[in-house]
Amino acid sequence: MSEIVKKEDRSPARYRPATDILEREDGFHIFIDLPGVSRENLHIDLQDDELTVRGRTILTPGQNERFSEMQFGECEYVRSISITDIVDRDKIKANLVGGVLELHLPKVEKVLPRKIEITAG
Amino acid sequence: MVIDFNTLYHFPSRLDRVFEEFFKSPMGDDRRLAYPPLNLSNDDENIYVRAELPGVELADVELTLSDKTLVLKGERAAPQGKYYRQERQSGVFHRVVNIAVPVDRDKVKAVMTDGILTVTLPKAEDVKPRSINIEIA
């Protein structure tokens, strides 16, 4: 009994998913390959300056299915990306389409020069 | 800059990588051999060919079935912009799968779900397992 429980508790293999980071006029774009990950199994967290993406694949083969070759399987994708102050954290957008997560990180609006009043002491 | 500093500056992520190496799946090495990675399986009714093709539309994949092979061809475009990090595969891909069993060509189906292509090839009637009733005299 205890052995069965151990097998069920075993966590799936963990991978760093392939990621592209690029800059365009409207800000930064991050593309992360997450094949087999549905929206329900994807979690994105932003804590301080670290953005963490976690996605899990769940494959459901048929009851009588026999595998002769298996080059991918159930796994957990985890990727952390450090972001800096020039990103507007409130406007980060995420879109998962066809197994690719696209994150759009717009830059903060430029701080306008201000005139500082000098008061006589 | 906004770039992924993990490899140089971020200690927890480096630790993650150590664990990733430690718990590497037995199929981990195969993933780098050919693109796209494939799973081949079958049951009594069908042969299944599954491929990881994130970001590829079904319309951009060319599937050709000959007597003994299934050819999977296509191209994955790279997004445009100024790159800071590029790890995702792009360009032309081409894989040939040997199908040793005769299939019913007219009923072959291909579906793309969450970046995984599933091609279902129904086995021809004459190769399906049949149960035979034996009457005892």
GROMACS .gro file of N, CA and C in nm, chain B residues 27-119:
model
  279
  148MET      N    1   1.365   1.030  -2.064
  148MET     CA    2   1.350   1.068  -2.206
  148MET      C    3   1.410   1.207  -2.231
  149GLY      N    4   1.475   1.263  -2.132
  149GLY     CA    5   1.530   1.397  -2.145
  149GLY      C    6   1.628   1.412  -2.259
  150ASP      N    7   1.716   1.316  -2.276
  150ASP     CA    8   1.819   1.328  -2.379
  150ASP      C    9   1.762   1.321  -2.519
  151ASP      N   10   1.655   1.243  -2.536
  151ASP     CA   11   1.595   1.230  -2.669
  151ASP      C   12   1.539   1.362  -2.719
  152ARG      N   13   1.501   1.448  -2.625
  152ARG     CA   14   1.437   1.573  -2.664
  152ARG      C   15   1.528   1.657  -2.751
  153ARG      N   16   1.658   1.639  -2.736
  153ARG     CA   17   1.750   1.724  -2.812
  153ARG      C   18   1.792   1.659  -2.945
  154LEU      N   19   1.755   1.534  -2.966
  154LEU     CA   20   1.803   1.464  -3.084
  154LEU      C   21   1.740   1.513  -3.213
  155ALA      N   22   1.611   1.528  -3.214
  155ALA     CA   23   1.543   1.568  -3.337
  155ALA      C   24   1.427   1.659  -3.302
  156TYR      N   25   1.391   1.743  -3.396
  156TYR     CA   26   1.277   1.833  -3.374
  156TYR      C   27   1.172   1.807  -3.481
  157PRO      N   28   1.047   1.795  -3.447
  157PRO     CA   29   0.991   1.797  -3.312
  157PRO      C   30   1.000   1.661  -3.243
  158PRO      N   31   0.999   1.658  -3.108
  158PRO     CA   32   0.994   1.529  -3.038
  158PRO      C   33   0.863   1.456  -3.066
  159LEU      N   34   0.872   1.324  -3.077
  159LEU     CA   35   0.754   1.245  -3.115
  159LEU      C   36   0.722   1.137  -3.012
  160ASN      N   37   0.596   1.107  -3.000
  160ASN     CA   38   0.550   0.990  -2.926
  160ASN      C   39   0.476   0.899  -3.024
  161LEU      N   40   0.513   0.773  -3.025
  161LEU     CA   41   0.446   0.678  -3.115
  161LEU      C   42   0.378   0.571  -3.031
  162SER      N   43   0.251   0.548  -3.057
  162SER     CA   44   0.179   0.447  -2.979
  162SER      C   45   0.070   0.385  -3.066
  163ASN      N   46   0.011   0.280  -3.014
  163ASN     CA   47  -0.099   0.218  -3.086
  163ASN      C   48  -0.188   0.142  -2.990
  164ASP      N   49  -0.311   0.122  -3.033
  164ASP     CA   50  -0.400   0.030  -2.961
  164ASP      C   51  -0.458  -0.064  -3.066
  165ASP      N   52  -0.562  -0.135  -3.032
  165ASP     CA   53  -0.616  -0.233  -3.127
  165ASP      C   54  -0.671  -0.168  -3.254
  166GLU      N   55  -0.720  -0.044  -3.242
  166GLU     CA   56  -0.787   0.022  -3.353
  166GLU      C   57  -0.696   0.114  -3.435
  167ASN      N   58  -0.609   0.189  -3.365
  167ASN     CA   59  -0.536   0.298  -3.432
  167ASN      C   60  -0.387   0.299  -3.399
  168ILE      N   61  -0.315   0.374  -3.485
  168ILE     CA   62  -0.176   0.410  -3.456
  168ILE      C   63  -0.180   0.561  -3.427
  169TYR      N   64  -0.109   0.604  -3.323
  169TYR     CA   65  -0.108   0.746  -3.287
  169TYR      C   66   0.033   0.802  -3.300
  170VAL      N   67   0.043   0.914  -3.370
  170VAL     CA   68   0.171   0.986  -3.379
  170VAL      C   69   0.147   1.123  -3.318
  171ARG      N   70   0.219   1.154  -3.211
  171ARG     CA   71   0.202   1.284  -3.146
  171ARG      C   72   0.333   1.361  -3.154
  172ALA      N   73   0.323   1.490  -3.180
  172ALA     CA   74   0.443   1.574  -3.191
  172ALA      C   75   0.423   1.704  -3.114
  173GLU      N   76   0.528   1.748  -3.047
  173GLU     CA   77   0.523   1.877  -2.977
  173GLU      C   78   0.554   1.986  -3.078
  174LEU      N   79   0.455   2.066  -3.111
  174LEU     CA   80   0.476   2.175  -3.208
  174LEU      C   81   0.414   2.304  -3.156
  175PRO      N   82   0.465   2.359  -3.046
  175PRO     CA   83   0.405   2.482  -2.993
  175PRO      C   84   0.421   2.599  -3.089
  176GLY      N   85   0.315   2.675  -3.107
  176GLY     CA   86   0.321   2.793  -3.192
  176GLY      C   87   0.308   2.765  -3.340
  177VAL      N   88   0.277   2.640  -3.375
  177VAL     CA   89   0.261   2.605  -3.517
  177VAL      C   90   0.113   2.576  -3.543
  178GLU      N   91   0.061   2.638  -3.649
  178GLU     CA   92  -0.079   2.612  -3.686
  178GLU      C   93  -0.086   2.481  -3.763
  179LEU      N   94  -0.200   2.414  -3.749
  179LEU     CA   95  -0.218   2.288  -3.823
  179LEU      C   96  -0.207   2.311  -3.975
  180ALA      N   97  -0.253   2.429  -4.018
  180ALA     CA   98  -0.247   2.461  -4.161
  180ALA      C   99  -0.104   2.474  -4.213
  181ASP      N  100  -0.008   2.498  -4.122
  181ASP     CA  101   0.132   2.514  -4.162
  181ASP      C  102   0.211   2.384  -4.157
  182VAL      N  103   0.141   2.275  -4.125
  182VAL     CA  104   0.208   2.144  -4.119
  182VAL      C  105   0.165   2.063  -4.241
  183GLU      N  106   0.264   2.003  -4.308
  183GLU     CA  107   0.234   1.920  -4.424
  183GLU      C  108   0.252   1.774  -4.383
  184LEU      N  109   0.145   1.698  -4.396
  184LEU     CA  110   0.151   1.556  -4.359
  184LEU      C  111   0.136   1.473  -4.486
  185THR      N  112   0.232   1.385  -4.510
  185THR     CA  113   0.226   1.300  -4.629
  185THR      C  114   0.235   1.155  -4.584
  186LEU      N  115   0.138   1.078  -4.628
  186LEU     CA  116   0.135   0.936  -4.591
  186LEU      C  117   0.162   0.852  -4.715
  187SER      N  118   0.272   0.777  -4.709
  187SER     CA  119   0.298   0.683  -4.819
  187SER      C  120   0.272   0.542  -4.766
  188ASP      N  121   0.313   0.442  -4.842
  188ASP     CA  122   0.284   0.303  -4.803
  188ASP      C  123   0.338   0.269  -4.664
  189LYS      N  124   0.460   0.312  -4.639
  189LYS     CA  125   0.522   0.271  -4.512
  189LYS      C  126   0.566   0.385  -4.423
  190THR      N  127   0.547   0.508  -4.468
  190THR     CA  128   0.595   0.621  -4.387
  190THR      C  129   0.494   0.735  -4.377
  191LEU      N  130   0.506   0.807  -4.266
  191LEU     CA  131   0.431   0.931  -4.248
  191LEU      C  132   0.536   1.041  -4.240
  192VAL      N  133   0.526   1.139  -4.330
  192VAL     CA  134   0.623   1.249  -4.331
  192VAL      C  135   0.557   1.373  -4.275
  193LEU      N  136   0.627   1.436  -4.181
  193LEU     CA  137   0.576   1.554  -4.112
  193LEU      C  138   0.670   1.670  -4.146
  194LYS      N  139   0.616   1.771  -4.215
  194LYS     CA  140   0.701   1.882  -4.259
  194LYS      C  141   0.637   2.014  -4.224
  195GLY      N  142   0.718   2.115  -4.204
  195GLY     CA  143   0.662   2.247  -4.179
  195GLY      C  144   0.770   2.347  -4.146
  196GLU      N  145   0.727   2.465  -4.107
  196GLU     CA  146   0.823   2.569  -4.072
  196GLU      C  147   0.769   2.649  -3.955
  197ARG      N  148   0.857   2.677  -3.861
  197ARG     CA  149   0.816   2.759  -3.747
  197ARG      C  150   0.889   2.892  -3.757
  198ALA      N  151   0.809   2.997  -3.760
  198ALA     CA  152   0.867   3.131  -3.776
  198ALA      C  153   0.912   3.185  -3.640
  199ALA      N  154   1.019   3.265  -3.643
  199ALA     CA  155   1.067   3.329  -3.520
  199ALA      C  156   1.004   3.468  -3.510
  200PRO      N  157   0.960   3.509  -3.390
  200PRO     CA  158   0.903   3.643  -3.378
  200PRO      C  159   1.007   3.751  -3.407
  201GLN      N  160   0.960   3.864  -3.456
  201GLN     CA  161   1.051   3.972  -3.494
  201GLN      C  162   1.078   4.066  -3.377
  202GLY      N  163   1.199   4.116  -3.368
  202GLY     CA  164   1.236   4.211  -3.263
  202GLY      C  165   1.385   4.206  -3.237
  203LYS      N  166   1.427   4.284  -3.137
  203LYS     CA  167   1.569   4.284  -3.100
  203LYS      C  168   1.587   4.180  -2.991
  204TYR      N  169   1.661   4.075  -3.022
  204TYR     CA  170   1.669   3.960  -2.931
  204TYR      C  171   1.771   3.981  -2.818
  205TYR      N  172   1.729   3.943  -2.698
  205TYR     CA  173   1.822   3.935  -2.584
  205TYR      C  174   1.851   3.789  -2.551
  206ARG      N  175   1.757   3.705  -2.583
  206ARG     CA  176   1.773   3.562  -2.555
  206ARG      C  177   1.690   3.486  -2.659
  207GLN      N  178   1.750   3.386  -2.722
  207GLN     CA  179   1.676   3.308  -2.822
  207GLN      C  180   1.706   3.160  -2.800
  208GLU      N  181   1.608   3.089  -2.748
  208GLU     CA  182   1.625   2.946  -2.720
  208GLU      C  183   1.526   2.860  -2.798
  209ARG      N  184   1.419   2.922  -2.846
  209ARG     CA  185   1.315   2.843  -2.912
  209ARG      C  186   1.359   2.807  -3.053
  210GLN      N  187   1.331   2.683  -3.091
  210GLN     CA  188   1.368   2.636  -3.225
  210GLN      C  189   1.285   2.711  -3.329
  211SER      N  190   1.348   2.746  -3.439
  211SER     CA  191   1.272   2.805  -3.549
  211SER      C  192   1.330   2.754  -3.680
  212GLY      N  193   1.251   2.769  -3.787
  212GLY     CA  194   1.296   2.723  -3.917
  212GLY      C  195   1.220   2.598  -3.962
  213VAL      N  196   1.276   2.532  -4.063
  213VAL     CA  197   1.209   2.418  -4.124
  213VAL      C  198   1.229   2.292  -4.039
  214PHE      N  199   1.123   2.215  -4.021
  214PHE     CA  200   1.137   2.086  -3.954
  214PHE      C  201   1.085   1.976  -4.047
  215HIS      N  202   1.136   1.857  -4.027
  215HIS     CA  203   1.105   1.745  -4.118
  215HIS      C  204   1.131   1.615  -4.045
  216ARG      N  205   1.029   1.538  -4.021
  216ARG     CA  206   1.051   1.407  -3.957
  216ARG      C  207   0.977   1.298  -4.034
  217VAL      N  208   1.038   1.184  -4.041
  217VAL     CA  209   0.980   1.070  -4.112
  217VAL      C  210   0.953   0.959  -4.010
  218VAL      N  211   0.831   0.910  -4.010
  218VAL     CA  212   0.793   0.804  -3.915
  218VAL      C  213   0.760   0.678  -3.993
  219ASN      N  214   0.823   0.567  -3.954
  219ASN     CA  215   0.793   0.441  -4.022
  219ASN      C  216   0.662   0.384  -3.969
  220ILE      N  217   0.570   0.356  -4.059
  220ILE     CA  218   0.443   0.294  -4.021
  220ILE      C  219   0.443   0.156  -4.085
  221ALA      N  220   0.470   0.057  -4.004
  221ALA     CA  221   0.485  -0.078  -4.060
  221ALA      C  222   0.352  -0.146  -4.087
  222VAL      N  223   0.245  -0.091  -4.030
  222VAL     CA  224   0.113  -0.155  -4.039
  222VAL      C  225   0.028  -0.085  -4.146
  223PRO      N  226  -0.045  -0.160  -4.229
  223PRO     CA  227  -0.132  -0.093  -4.327
  223PRO      C  228  -0.242  -0.012  -4.258
  224VAL      N  229  -0.267   0.110  -4.308
  224VAL     CA  230  -0.369   0.195  -4.244
  224VAL      C  231  -0.478   0.232  -4.344
  225ASP      N  232  -0.593   0.268  -4.288
  225ASP     CA  233  -0.706   0.313  -4.369
  225ASP      C  234  -0.685   0.461  -4.399
  226ARG      N  235  -0.630   0.490  -4.516
  226ARG     CA  236  -0.586   0.626  -4.550
  226ARG      C  237  -0.699   0.729  -4.545
  227ASP      N  238  -0.819   0.688  -4.581
  227ASP     CA  239  -0.929   0.784  -4.589
  227ASP      C  240  -0.977   0.832  -4.453
  228LYS      N  241  -0.939   0.761  -4.349
  228LYS     CA  242  -0.990   0.797  -4.216
  228LYS      C  243  -0.882   0.856  -4.125
  229VAL      N  244  -0.769   0.897  -4.184
  229VAL     CA  245  -0.661   0.955  -4.103
  229VAL      C  246  -0.705   1.093  -4.055
  230LYS      N  247  -0.681   1.119  -3.925
  230LYS     CA  248  -0.721   1.248  -3.866
  230LYS      C  249  -0.603   1.317  -3.802
  231ALA      N  250  -0.600   1.449  -3.809
  231ALA     CA  251  -0.494   1.526  -3.742
  231ALA      C  252  -0.558   1.638  -3.661
  232VAL      N  253  -0.518   1.649  -3.536
  232VAL     CA  254  -0.573   1.751  -3.446
  232VAL      C  255  -0.458   1.820  -3.373
  233MET      N  256  -0.469   1.951  -3.355
  233MET     CA  257  -0.367   2.025  -3.280
  233MET      C  258  -0.432   2.080  -3.153
  234THR      N  259  -0.380   2.041  -3.038
  234THR     CA  260  -0.433   2.090  -2.910
  234THR      C  261  -0.318   2.138  -2.822
  235ASP      N  262  -0.325   2.262  -2.778
  235ASP     CA  263  -0.223   2.321  -2.690
  235ASP      C  264  -0.081   2.296  -2.742
  236GLY      N  265  -0.062   2.303  -2.873
  236GLY     CA  266   0.072   2.287  -2.930
  236GLY      C  267   0.116   2.144  -2.948
  237ILE      N  268   0.023   2.049  -2.929
  237ILE     CA  269   0.058   1.908  -2.953
  237ILE      C  270  -0.026   1.856  -3.069
  238LEU      N  271   0.044   1.810  -3.172
  238LEU     CA  272  -0.023   1.754  -3.289
  238LEU      C  273  -0.047   1.605  -3.266
  239THR      N  274  -0.171   1.562  -3.287
  239THR     CA  275  -0.202   1.419  -3.277
  239THR      C  276  -0.254   1.371  -3.411
  240VAL      N  277  -0.182   1.276  -3.470
  240VAL     CA  278  -0.228   1.215  -3.595
  240VAL      C  279  -0.279   1.076  -3.561
   0.00000   0.00000   0.00000
